[in-house]
């Protein structure tokens, strides 16, 4: 069962009035799947997109002499976005719990990384912990929001998903390495090999509109990490935070950071997997993009009831 807000119900009804018309040839069918895929991805990114838009707007138009510091403005704006997400039931309270966990995990890492000089924020505002403005935790929450929403919007199913306790061990080791590599051996390449070993056989099945598609889960990790890397370039360009090599002038974030985001994806997936247990593909659905059973297809633009 799914709950619809009035806005989402209107979107769903309008979409079906258009998309449920008889298809004219395979080209239109493929185009429909492509368009719906893009719309679902955009809907899943609504929290992150809104936060990124605010960060860009603050960089371009927020006055330097304002009574409220820019970082405090970003924190307040992020809180407002999160409240609206819950108020309009774009996220459930069940999902909010894991998003708050993203906050904690991310903020702890931010406190450490800024202390050792991995990156820095402008020293302004009062809504901060040490050198870390509180809006930074919402950037990790945006990743969490995307993960939990895409999980249900695309009705994800998995073949050969590894045991969750094994994935938790790998994620724990990755998280520890984010701290320990400053003092001892950097095990990121060993951890990457472990990720490939653990997830290498896993295939993700996702439903777009009328059809299911499949993708190796490692490819999905890489694509999401690449998307976050692009967003990080926008964030540093806006001077929301800066890496040491950007202090004298902005330059693109090193492609090496893509590996860090790929490994962070494993932590994200493990956290979400404790909210939505990965389920196998039903026996009636084949592995190669089968047709959805007759009846009105679900666009998945709404929240699942708790």
PDB file of C-alpha atoms in Angstrom:
ATOM      1  CA  UNK A   1       0.000   0.000   0.000  1.00  0.00           C
ATOM      2  CA  UNK A   2       1.184   3.520  -0.782  1.00  0.00           C
ATOM      3  CA  UNK A   3       0.065   6.844   0.672  1.00  0.00           C
ATOM      4  CA  UNK A   4      -0.442   9.812  -1.668  1.00  0.00           C
ATOM      5  CA  UNK A   5      -0.333  13.472  -0.785  1.00  0.00           C
ATOM      6  CA  UNK A   6      -2.709  15.653  -2.789  1.00  0.00           C
ATOM      7  CA  UNK A   7       0.201  16.963  -4.862  1.00  0.00           C
ATOM      8  CA  UNK A   8       1.598  13.515  -5.569  1.00  0.00           C
ATOM      9  CA  UNK A   9      -1.834  12.149  -6.381  1.00  0.00           C
ATOM     10  CA  UNK A  10      -2.274  14.923  -8.944  1.00  0.00           C
ATOM     11  CA  UNK A  11       1.129  14.148 -10.452  1.00  0.00           C
ATOM     12  CA  UNK A  12       0.364  10.432 -10.550  1.00  0.00           C
ATOM     13  CA  UNK A  13      -3.058  10.914 -12.144  1.00  0.00           C
ATOM     14  CA  UNK A  14      -1.720  13.334 -14.750  1.00  0.00           C
ATOM     15  CA  UNK A  15       1.141  11.007 -15.610  1.00  0.00           C
ATOM     16  CA  UNK A  16      -1.141   8.016 -16.060  1.00  0.00           C
ATOM     17  CA  UNK A  17      -3.602   9.957 -18.203  1.00  0.00           C
ATOM     18  CA  UNK A  18      -0.772  10.473 -20.626  1.00  0.00           C
ATOM     19  CA  UNK A  19       1.271   7.289 -20.246  1.00  0.00           C
ATOM     20  CA  UNK A  20      -1.547   4.749 -20.096  1.00  0.00           C
ATOM     21  CA  UNK A  21      -2.591   5.498 -23.667  1.00  0.00           C
ATOM     22  CA  UNK A  22      -1.911   2.627 -26.069  1.00  0.00           C
ATOM     23  CA  UNK A  23       1.689   2.617 -27.167  1.00  0.00           C
ATOM     24  CA  UNK A  24       2.507   3.281 -30.810  1.00  0.00           C
ATOM     25  CA  UNK A  25       5.470   1.099 -31.687  1.00  0.00           C
ATOM     26  CA  UNK A  26       8.550   0.095 -29.669  1.00  0.00           C
ATOM     27  CA  UNK A  27      10.295   3.455 -30.097  1.00  0.00           C
ATOM     28  CA  UNK A  28       7.649   5.292 -28.093  1.00  0.00           C
ATOM     29  CA  UNK A  29       7.770   2.567 -25.462  1.00  0.00           C
ATOM     30  CA  UNK A  30      11.528   3.001 -25.053  1.00  0.00           C
ATOM     31  CA  UNK A  31      11.197   6.778 -25.006  1.00  0.00           C
ATOM     32  CA  UNK A  32       8.515   6.538 -22.318  1.00  0.00           C
ATOM     33  CA  UNK A  33      10.741   4.357 -20.147  1.00  0.00           C
ATOM     34  CA  UNK A  34      13.631   6.801 -20.606  1.00  0.00           C
ATOM     35  CA  UNK A  35      11.544   9.861 -19.696  1.00  0.00           C
ATOM     36  CA  UNK A  36       9.977   8.197 -16.663  1.00  0.00           C
ATOM     37  CA  UNK A  37      13.443   7.059 -15.530  1.00  0.00           C
ATOM     38  CA  UNK A  38      14.667  10.652 -15.638  1.00  0.00           C
ATOM     39  CA  UNK A  39      11.598  11.959 -13.809  1.00  0.00           C
ATOM     40  CA  UNK A  40      11.934   9.351 -11.081  1.00  0.00           C
ATOM     41  CA  UNK A  41      15.609  10.172 -10.624  1.00  0.00           C
ATOM     42  CA  UNK A  42      14.753  13.872 -10.375  1.00  0.00           C
ATOM     43  CA  UNK A  43      12.030  13.098  -7.838  1.00  0.00           C
ATOM     44  CA  UNK A  44      14.467  11.006  -5.790  1.00  0.00           C
ATOM     45  CA  UNK A  45      17.007  13.876  -5.824  1.00  0.00           C
ATOM     46  CA  UNK A  46      14.551  16.530  -4.666  1.00  0.00           C
ATOM     47  CA  UNK A  47      16.198  17.024  -1.248  1.00  0.00           C
ATOM     48  CA  UNK A  48      19.738  17.176  -2.626  1.00  0.00           C
ATOM     49  CA  UNK A  49      18.707  19.342  -5.583  1.00  0.00           C
ATOM     50  CA  UNK A  50      16.927  21.828  -3.315  1.00  0.00           C
ATOM     51  CA  UNK A  51      19.913  22.008  -0.964  1.00  0.00           C
ATOM     52  CA  UNK A  52      22.350  22.436  -3.855  1.00  0.00           C
ATOM     53  CA  UNK A  53      20.174  25.187  -5.325  1.00  0.00           C
ATOM     54  CA  UNK A  54      20.239  27.043  -2.001  1.00  0.00           C
ATOM     55  CA  UNK A  55      24.036  26.674  -1.790  1.00  0.00           C
ATOM     56  CA  UNK A  56      24.444  28.097  -5.303  1.00  0.00           C
ATOM     57  CA  UNK A  57      21.996  30.927  -4.609  1.00  0.00           C
ATOM     58  CA  UNK A  58      23.848  31.811  -1.410  1.00  0.00           C
ATOM     59  CA  UNK A  59      27.119  31.933  -3.340  1.00  0.00           C
ATOM     60  CA  UNK A  60      25.697  34.219  -6.032  1.00  0.00           C
ATOM     61  CA  UNK A  61      23.336  36.527  -4.178  1.00  0.00           C
ATOM     62  CA  UNK A  62      23.687  36.290  -0.395  1.00  0.00           C
ATOM     63  CA  UNK A  63      25.072  39.637   0.858  1.00  0.00           C
ATOM     64  CA  UNK A  64      28.477  39.486   2.551  1.00  0.00           C
ATOM     65  CA  UNK A  65      27.420  42.040   5.170  1.00  0.00           C
ATOM     66  CA  UNK A  66      24.158  40.314   6.141  1.00  0.00           C
ATOM     67  CA  UNK A  67      23.373  40.102   9.842  1.00  0.00           C
ATOM     68  CA  UNK A  68      22.877  36.342   9.521  1.00  0.00           C
ATOM     69  CA  UNK A  69      26.045  34.505   8.507  1.00  0.00           C
ATOM     70  CA  UNK A  70      25.863  32.625   5.209  1.00  0.00           C
ATOM     71  CA  UNK A  71      26.593  29.279   6.886  1.00  0.00           C
ATOM     72  CA  UNK A  72      23.804  29.846   9.409  1.00  0.00           C
ATOM     73  CA  UNK A  73      21.445  30.741   6.573  1.00  0.00           C
ATOM     74  CA  UNK A  74      22.343  27.468   4.829  1.00  0.00           C
ATOM     75  CA  UNK A  75      21.696  25.514   8.027  1.00  0.00           C
ATOM     76  CA  UNK A  76      18.271  27.124   8.546  1.00  0.00           C
ATOM     77  CA  UNK A  77      17.382  26.560   4.890  1.00  0.00           C
ATOM     78  CA  UNK A  78      18.394  22.888   5.161  1.00  0.00           C
ATOM     79  CA  UNK A  79      16.193  22.436   8.245  1.00  0.00           C
ATOM     80  CA  UNK A  80      13.265  24.025   6.410  1.00  0.00           C
ATOM     81  CA  UNK A  81      13.756  21.678   3.439  1.00  0.00           C
ATOM     82  CA  UNK A  82      13.823  18.665   5.735  1.00  0.00           C
ATOM     83  CA  UNK A  83      10.669  19.782   7.561  1.00  0.00           C
ATOM     84  CA  UNK A  84       8.880  20.266   4.247  1.00  0.00           C
ATOM     85  CA  UNK A  85       9.969  16.804   3.083  1.00  0.00           C
ATOM     86  CA  UNK A  86       8.312  15.261   6.130  1.00  0.00           C
ATOM     87  CA  UNK A  87       5.298  17.586   6.158  1.00  0.00           C
ATOM     88  CA  UNK A  88       4.411  16.709   2.568  1.00  0.00           C
ATOM     89  CA  UNK A  89       5.181  13.034   3.212  1.00  0.00           C
ATOM     90  CA  UNK A  90       7.921  12.938   0.634  1.00  0.00           C
ATOM     91  CA  UNK A  91       9.817  10.967   3.263  1.00  0.00           C
ATOM     92  CA  UNK A  92       8.384   8.770   5.994  1.00  0.00           C
ATOM     93  CA  UNK A  93       9.341   8.901   9.646  1.00  0.00           C
ATOM     94  CA  UNK A  94      10.834   5.455   9.159  1.00  0.00           C
ATOM     95  CA  UNK A  95      13.116   6.845   6.473  1.00  0.00           C
ATOM     96  CA  UNK A  96      13.878   9.921   8.567  1.00  0.00           C
ATOM     97  CA  UNK A  97      15.530   7.679  11.148  1.00  0.00           C
ATOM     98  CA  UNK A  98      18.148   6.444   8.704  1.00  0.00           C
ATOM     99  CA  UNK A  99      18.610   9.967   7.301  1.00  0.00           C
ATOM    100  CA  UNK A 100      19.359  11.198  10.840  1.00  0.00           C
ATOM    101  CA  UNK A 101      21.904   8.395  11.095  1.00  0.00           C
ATOM    102  CA  UNK A 102      23.514   9.788   7.938  1.00  0.00           C
ATOM    103  CA  UNK A 103      23.681  13.117   9.786  1.00  0.00           C
ATOM    104  CA  UNK A 104      25.541  11.576  12.711  1.00  0.00           C
ATOM    105  CA  UNK A 105      27.919   9.470  10.610  1.00  0.00           C
ATOM    106  CA  UNK A 106      28.681  12.417   8.329  1.00  0.00           C
ATOM    107  CA  UNK A 107      29.105  15.022  11.067  1.00  0.00           C
ATOM    108  CA  UNK A 108      31.534  12.859  13.036  1.00  0.00           C
ATOM    109  CA  UNK A 109      33.655  12.426   9.925  1.00  0.00           C
ATOM    110  CA  UNK A 110      33.413  16.157   9.168  1.00  0.00           C
ATOM    111  CA  UNK A 111      34.702  17.036  12.641  1.00  0.00           C
ATOM    112  CA  UNK A 112      37.706  14.795  12.200  1.00  0.00           C
ATOM    113  CA  UNK A 113      38.480  15.712   8.583  1.00  0.00           C
ATOM    114  CA  UNK A 114      38.364  19.453   9.187  1.00  0.00           C
ATOM    115  CA  UNK A 115      40.578  19.015  12.234  1.00  0.00           C
ATOM    116  CA  UNK A 116      43.279  17.254  10.202  1.00  0.00           C
ATOM    117  CA  UNK A 117      42.960  19.753   7.351  1.00  0.00           C
ATOM    118  CA  UNK A 118      41.398  17.567   4.664  1.00  0.00           C
ATOM    119  CA  UNK A 119      38.985  20.405   3.825  1.00  0.00           C
ATOM    120  CA  UNK A 120      37.750  23.591   5.447  1.00  0.00           C
ATOM    121  CA  UNK A 121      34.683  25.795   5.859  1.00  0.00           C
ATOM    122  CA  UNK A 122      34.510  29.538   6.251  1.00  0.00           C
ATOM    123  CA  UNK A 123      34.856  30.486   9.903  1.00  0.00           C
ATOM    124  CA  UNK A 124      31.534  32.237  10.329  1.00  0.00           C
ATOM    125  CA  UNK A 125      28.219  31.735  12.053  1.00  0.00           C
ATOM    126  CA  UNK A 126      27.128  30.276  15.357  1.00  0.00           C
ATOM    127  CA  UNK A 127      25.257  27.174  14.150  1.00  0.00           C
ATOM    128  CA  UNK A 128      28.317  24.993  14.142  1.00  0.00           C
ATOM    129  CA  UNK A 129      30.239  22.363  16.071  1.00  0.00           C
ATOM    130  CA  UNK A 130      33.845  23.433  16.233  1.00  0.00           C
ATOM    131  CA  UNK A 131      34.906  24.249  12.670  1.00  0.00           C
ATOM    132  CA  UNK A 132      31.969  22.385  11.122  1.00  0.00           C
ATOM    133  CA  UNK A 133      28.775  24.302  10.249  1.00  0.00           C
ATOM    134  CA  UNK A 134      25.667  22.244  10.910  1.00  0.00           C
ATOM    135  CA  UNK A 135      24.490  22.384   7.311  1.00  0.00           C
ATOM    136  CA  UNK A 136      27.303  19.956   6.425  1.00  0.00           C
ATOM    137  CA  UNK A 137      25.377  17.097   8.025  1.00  0.00           C
ATOM    138  CA  UNK A 138      22.483  17.812   5.675  1.00  0.00           C
ATOM    139  CA  UNK A 139      24.737  17.147   2.690  1.00  0.00           C
ATOM    140  CA  UNK A 140      25.169  13.593   3.914  1.00  0.00           C
ATOM    141  CA  UNK A 141      21.453  13.493   4.681  1.00  0.00           C
ATOM    142  CA  UNK A 142      20.795  14.444   1.045  1.00  0.00           C
ATOM    143  CA  UNK A 143      22.655  11.307  -0.018  1.00  0.00           C
ATOM    144  CA  UNK A 144      20.613   9.295   2.466  1.00  0.00           C
ATOM    145  CA  UNK A 145      17.391  10.849   1.214  1.00  0.00           C
ATOM    146  CA  UNK A 146      18.242   9.924  -2.362  1.00  0.00           C
ATOM    147  CA  UNK A 147      19.135   6.370  -1.387  1.00  0.00           C
ATOM    148  CA  UNK A 148      15.940   5.615   0.529  1.00  0.00           C
ATOM    149  CA  UNK A 149      13.741   7.271  -2.089  1.00  0.00           C
ATOM    150  CA  UNK A 150      15.335   5.577  -5.090  1.00  0.00           C
ATOM    151  CA  UNK A 151      14.990   2.250  -3.283  1.00  0.00           C
ATOM    152  CA  UNK A 152      11.206   2.460  -3.292  1.00  0.00           C
ATOM    153  CA  UNK A 153      10.652   4.605  -6.398  1.00  0.00           C
ATOM    154  CA  UNK A 154      12.312   1.967  -8.549  1.00  0.00           C
ATOM    155  CA  UNK A 155      11.079  -1.005  -6.509  1.00  0.00           C
ATOM    156  CA  UNK A 156      14.613  -2.376  -6.262  1.00  0.00           C
ATOM    157  CA  UNK A 157      15.143  -6.136  -6.147  1.00  0.00           C
ATOM    158  CA  UNK A 158      18.410  -8.054  -6.047  1.00  0.00           C
ATOM    159  CA  UNK A 159      19.945 -11.312  -7.172  1.00  0.00           C
ATOM    160  CA  UNK A 160      22.698 -12.760  -4.970  1.00  0.00           C
ATOM    161  CA  UNK A 161      22.729  -9.860  -2.526  1.00  0.00           C
ATOM    162  CA  UNK A 162      25.466 -10.569   0.062  1.00  0.00           C
ATOM    163  CA  UNK A 163      24.613 -11.279   3.674  1.00  0.00           C
ATOM    164  CA  UNK A 164      23.972  -8.053   5.499  1.00  0.00           C
ATOM    165  CA  UNK A 165      26.373  -8.808   8.339  1.00  0.00           C
ATOM    166  CA  UNK A 166      29.191  -9.193   5.807  1.00  0.00           C
ATOM    167  CA  UNK A 167      28.322  -5.878   4.147  1.00  0.00           C
ATOM    168  CA  UNK A 168      28.196  -4.261   7.604  1.00  0.00           C
ATOM    169  CA  UNK A 169      31.736  -5.474   8.350  1.00  0.00           C
ATOM    170  CA  UNK A 170      33.025  -4.076   5.062  1.00  0.00           C
ATOM    171  CA  UNK A 171      31.217  -0.760   5.616  1.00  0.00           C
ATOM    172  CA  UNK A 172      32.613  -0.538   9.151  1.00  0.00           C
ATOM    173  CA  UNK A 173      36.141  -1.112   7.874  1.00  0.00           C
ATOM    174  CA  UNK A 174      35.653   1.573   5.215  1.00  0.00           C
ATOM    175  CA  UNK A 175      34.422   4.063   7.802  1.00  0.00           C
ATOM    176  CA  UNK A 176      37.349   3.339  10.125  1.00  0.00           C
ATOM    177  CA  UNK A 177      39.793   3.756   7.233  1.00  0.00           C
ATOM    178  CA  UNK A 178      38.487   7.266   6.578  1.00  0.00           C
ATOM    179  CA  UNK A 179      40.013   8.114   9.968  1.00  0.00           C
ATOM    180  CA  UNK A 180      42.895   5.682  10.371  1.00  0.00           C
ATOM    181  CA  UNK A 181      44.610   6.303   7.038  1.00  0.00           C
ATOM    182  CA  UNK A 182      45.916   9.592   8.419  1.00  0.00           C
ATOM    183  CA  UNK A 183      48.041   7.633  10.908  1.00  0.00           C
ATOM    184  CA  UNK A 184      48.589   4.133   9.519  1.00  0.00           C
ATOM    185  CA  UNK A 185      48.414   2.240   6.241  1.00  0.00           C
ATOM    186  CA  UNK A 186      45.733   3.487   3.829  1.00  0.00           C
ATOM    187  CA  UNK A 187      43.687   0.384   3.051  1.00  0.00           C
ATOM    188  CA  UNK A 188      41.336   1.920   0.475  1.00  0.00           C
ATOM    189  CA  UNK A 189      42.559  -0.293  -2.375  1.00  0.00           C
ATOM    190  CA  UNK A 190      42.262  -3.369  -0.188  1.00  0.00           C
ATOM    191  CA  UNK A 191      38.763  -2.265   0.773  1.00  0.00           C
ATOM    192  CA  UNK A 192      37.901  -1.672  -2.879  1.00  0.00           C
ATOM    193  CA  UNK A 193      38.955  -5.242  -3.614  1.00  0.00           C
ATOM    194  CA  UNK A 194      36.789  -6.414  -0.708  1.00  0.00           C
ATOM    195  CA  UNK A 195      33.798  -4.505  -2.103  1.00  0.00           C
ATOM    196  CA  UNK A 196      34.274  -6.089  -5.531  1.00  0.00           C
ATOM    197  CA  UNK A 197      34.562  -9.523  -3.926  1.00  0.00           C
ATOM    198  CA  UNK A 198      31.466  -9.105  -1.749  1.00  0.00           C
ATOM    199  CA  UNK A 199      29.184  -7.369  -4.265  1.00  0.00           C
ATOM    200  CA  UNK A 200      30.671  -8.620  -7.522  1.00  0.00           C
ATOM    201  CA  UNK A 201      27.981 -11.248  -8.204  1.00  0.00           C
ATOM    202  CA  UNK A 202      25.056  -9.068  -7.139  1.00  0.00           C
ATOM    203  CA  UNK A 203      22.666  -7.806  -9.795  1.00  0.00           C
ATOM    204  CA  UNK A 204      20.124  -5.048  -9.157  1.00  0.00           C
ATOM    205  CA  UNK A 205      16.698  -5.141 -10.837  1.00  0.00           C
ATOM    206  CA  UNK A 206      14.732  -1.913 -11.068  1.00  0.00           C
ATOM    207  CA  UNK A 207      11.293  -1.111 -12.435  1.00  0.00           C
ATOM    208  CA  UNK A 208      10.890   2.088 -14.417  1.00  0.00           C
ATOM    209  CA  UNK A 209       7.355   2.087 -15.851  1.00  0.00           C
ATOM    210  CA  UNK A 210       6.153  -1.016 -17.651  1.00  0.00           C
ATOM    211  CA  UNK A 211       9.427  -2.886 -17.659  1.00  0.00           C
ATOM    212  CA  UNK A 212      12.109  -4.073 -15.295  1.00  0.00           C
ATOM    213  CA  UNK A 213      15.778  -3.639 -16.114  1.00  0.00           C
ATOM    214  CA  UNK A 214      18.911  -5.082 -14.594  1.00  0.00           C
ATOM    215  CA  UNK A 215      22.319  -3.694 -13.737  1.00  0.00           C
ATOM    216  CA  UNK A 216      25.365  -5.001 -11.849  1.00  0.00           C
ATOM    217  CA  UNK A 217      25.161  -3.325  -8.477  1.00  0.00           C
ATOM    218  CA  UNK A 218      28.795  -2.218  -8.652  1.00  0.00           C
ATOM    219  CA  UNK A 219      27.939  -0.190 -11.769  1.00  0.00           C
ATOM    220  CA  UNK A 220      25.123   1.540  -9.889  1.00  0.00           C
ATOM    221  CA  UNK A 221      27.539   2.390  -7.049  1.00  0.00           C
ATOM    222  CA  UNK A 222      29.951   3.939  -9.533  1.00  0.00           C
ATOM    223  CA  UNK A 223      27.243   5.967 -11.294  1.00  0.00           C
ATOM    224  CA  UNK A 224      25.912   7.413  -8.040  1.00  0.00           C
ATOM    225  CA  UNK A 225      29.461   8.180  -6.842  1.00  0.00           C
ATOM    226  CA  UNK A 226      30.118   9.988 -10.136  1.00  0.00           C
ATOM    227  CA  UNK A 227      26.927  12.022  -9.705  1.00  0.00           C
ATOM    228  CA  UNK A 228      27.985  13.010  -6.170  1.00  0.00           C
ATOM    229  CA  UNK A 229      31.445  13.971  -7.476  1.00  0.00           C
ATOM    230  CA  UNK A 230      29.806  16.373  -9.939  1.00  0.00           C
ATOM    231  CA  UNK A 231      27.696  17.831  -7.108  1.00  0.00           C
ATOM    232  CA  UNK A 232      30.842  18.193  -4.993  1.00  0.00           C
ATOM    233  CA  UNK A 233      32.445  20.260  -7.742  1.00  0.00           C
ATOM    234  CA  UNK A 234      29.435  22.575  -7.669  1.00  0.00           C
ATOM    235  CA  UNK A 235      29.588  22.757  -3.872  1.00  0.00           C
ATOM    236  CA  UNK A 236      33.266  23.692  -3.794  1.00  0.00           C
ATOM    237  CA  UNK A 237      32.802  26.185  -6.616  1.00  0.00           C
ATOM    238  CA  UNK A 238      30.180  27.877  -4.440  1.00  0.00           C
ATOM    239  CA  UNK A 239      32.774  27.906  -1.604  1.00  0.00           C
ATOM    240  CA  UNK A 240      30.468  26.003   0.731  1.00  0.00           C
ATOM    241  CA  UNK A 241      33.699  24.176   1.623  1.00  0.00           C
ATOM    242  CA  UNK A 242      37.146  24.024   0.049  1.00  0.00           C
ATOM    243  CA  UNK A 243      39.961  21.533  -0.312  1.00  0.00           C
ATOM    244  CA  UNK A 244      43.510  22.765   0.411  1.00  0.00           C
ATOM    245  CA  UNK A 245      44.378  23.021  -3.298  1.00  0.00           C
ATOM    246  CA  UNK A 246      41.335  25.270  -3.860  1.00  0.00           C
ATOM    247  CA  UNK A 247      42.174  27.934  -1.283  1.00  0.00           C
ATOM    248  CA  UNK A 248      44.091  30.077  -3.790  1.00  0.00           C
ATOM    249  CA  UNK A 249      41.495  29.651  -6.518  1.00  0.00           C
ATOM    250  CA  UNK A 250      38.874  27.103  -7.480  1.00  0.00           C
ATOM    251  CA  UNK A 251      39.804  24.070  -9.505  1.00  0.00           C
ATOM    252  CA  UNK A 252      37.977  20.845 -10.156  1.00  0.00           C
ATOM    253  CA  UNK A 253      37.868  18.306  -7.347  1.00  0.00           C
ATOM    254  CA  UNK A 254      40.467  15.606  -7.892  1.00  0.00           C
ATOM    255  CA  UNK A 255      39.150  12.531  -9.654  1.00  0.00           C
ATOM    256  CA  UNK A 256      40.791  10.570  -6.802  1.00  0.00           C
ATOM    257  CA  UNK A 257      37.828  11.636  -4.677  1.00  0.00           C
ATOM    258  CA  UNK A 258      35.669   9.410  -6.851  1.00  0.00           C
ATOM    259  CA  UNK A 259      37.133   6.376  -5.065  1.00  0.00           C
ATOM    260  CA  UNK A 260      36.310   7.916  -1.695  1.00  0.00           C
ATOM    261  CA  UNK A 261      32.711   8.493  -2.767  1.00  0.00           C
ATOM    262  CA  UNK A 262      32.492   4.981  -4.185  1.00  0.00           C
ATOM    263  CA  UNK A 263      33.561   3.556  -0.830  1.00  0.00           C
ATOM    264  CA  UNK A 264      31.220   5.917   0.998  1.00  0.00           C
ATOM    265  CA  UNK A 265      28.427   4.505  -1.163  1.00  0.00           C
ATOM    266  CA  UNK A 266      28.939   1.157   0.559  1.00  0.00           C
ATOM    267  CA  UNK A 267      28.315   2.767   3.947  1.00  0.00           C
ATOM    268  CA  UNK A 268      25.205   4.431   2.522  1.00  0.00           C
ATOM    269  CA  UNK A 269      23.857   1.192   1.067  1.00  0.00           C
ATOM    270  CA  UNK A 270      24.391  -0.676   4.330  1.00  0.00           C
ATOM    271  CA  UNK A 271      22.550   2.012   6.309  1.00  0.00           C
ATOM    272  CA  UNK A 272      19.598   1.961   3.900  1.00  0.00           C
ATOM    273  CA  UNK A 273      19.561  -1.845   3.856  1.00  0.00           C
ATOM    274  CA  UNK A 274      18.672  -1.806   7.541  1.00  0.00           C
ATOM    275  CA  UNK A 275      15.511   0.163   6.699  1.00  0.00           C
ATOM    276  CA  UNK A 276      14.567  -1.607   3.468  1.00  0.00           C
ATOM    277  CA  UNK A 277      15.815  -5.158   3.562  1.00  0.00           C
ATOM    278  CA  UNK A 278      17.103  -6.108   0.077  1.00  0.00           C
ATOM    279  CA  UNK A 279      14.612  -8.543  -1.431  1.00  0.00           C
ATOM    280  CA  UNK A 280      15.173 -10.986  -4.300  1.00  0.00           C
ATOM    281  CA  UNK A 281      13.385 -10.709  -7.607  1.00  0.00           C
ATOM    282  CA  UNK A 282      10.090 -12.602  -7.544  1.00  0.00           C
ATOM    283  CA  UNK A 283      10.076 -15.922  -9.344  1.00  0.00           C
ATOM    284  CA  UNK A 284       7.454 -14.699 -11.814  1.00  0.00           C
ATOM    285  CA  UNK A 285       9.753 -11.918 -13.034  1.00  0.00           C
ATOM    286  CA  UNK A 286      12.581 -12.859 -15.367  1.00  0.00           C
ATOM    287  CA  UNK A 287      16.043 -11.423 -15.150  1.00  0.00           C
ATOM    288  CA  UNK A 288      15.940  -9.616 -18.474  1.00  0.00           C
ATOM    289  CA  UNK A 289      13.576  -6.675 -18.208  1.00  0.00           C
ATOM    290  CA  UNK A 290      10.244  -8.458 -18.155  1.00  0.00           C
ATOM    291  CA  UNK A 291       6.881  -6.864 -18.726  1.00  0.00           C
ATOM    292  CA  UNK A 292       5.020  -5.671 -15.648  1.00  0.00           C
ATOM    293  CA  UNK A 293       1.780  -7.656 -15.132  1.00  0.00           C
ATOM    294  CA  UNK A 294      -1.410  -6.232 -16.567  1.00  0.00           C
ATOM    295  CA  UNK A 295      -3.070  -3.399 -14.738  1.00  0.00           C
ATOM    296  CA  UNK A 296      -2.091   0.178 -14.180  1.00  0.00           C
ATOM    297  CA  UNK A 297       1.684   0.495 -13.788  1.00  0.00           C
ATOM    298  CA  UNK A 298       2.924   2.277 -10.697  1.00  0.00           C
ATOM    299  CA  UNK A 299       5.080   5.326 -11.343  1.00  0.00           C
ATOM    300  CA  UNK A 300       6.347   5.134  -7.795  1.00  0.00           C
ATOM    301  CA  UNK A 301       6.224   8.874  -7.148  1.00  0.00           C
ATOM    302  CA  UNK A 302       4.861   8.535  -3.666  1.00  0.00           C
ATOM    303  CA  UNK A 303       5.959   7.441  -0.246  1.00  0.00           C
ATOM    304  CA  UNK A 304       5.412   3.988   1.124  1.00  0.00           C
ATOM    305  CA  UNK A 305       3.273   3.846   4.215  1.00  0.00           C
ATOM    306  CA  UNK A 306       5.052   2.863   7.399  1.00  0.00           C
TER     307      UNK A 306
END
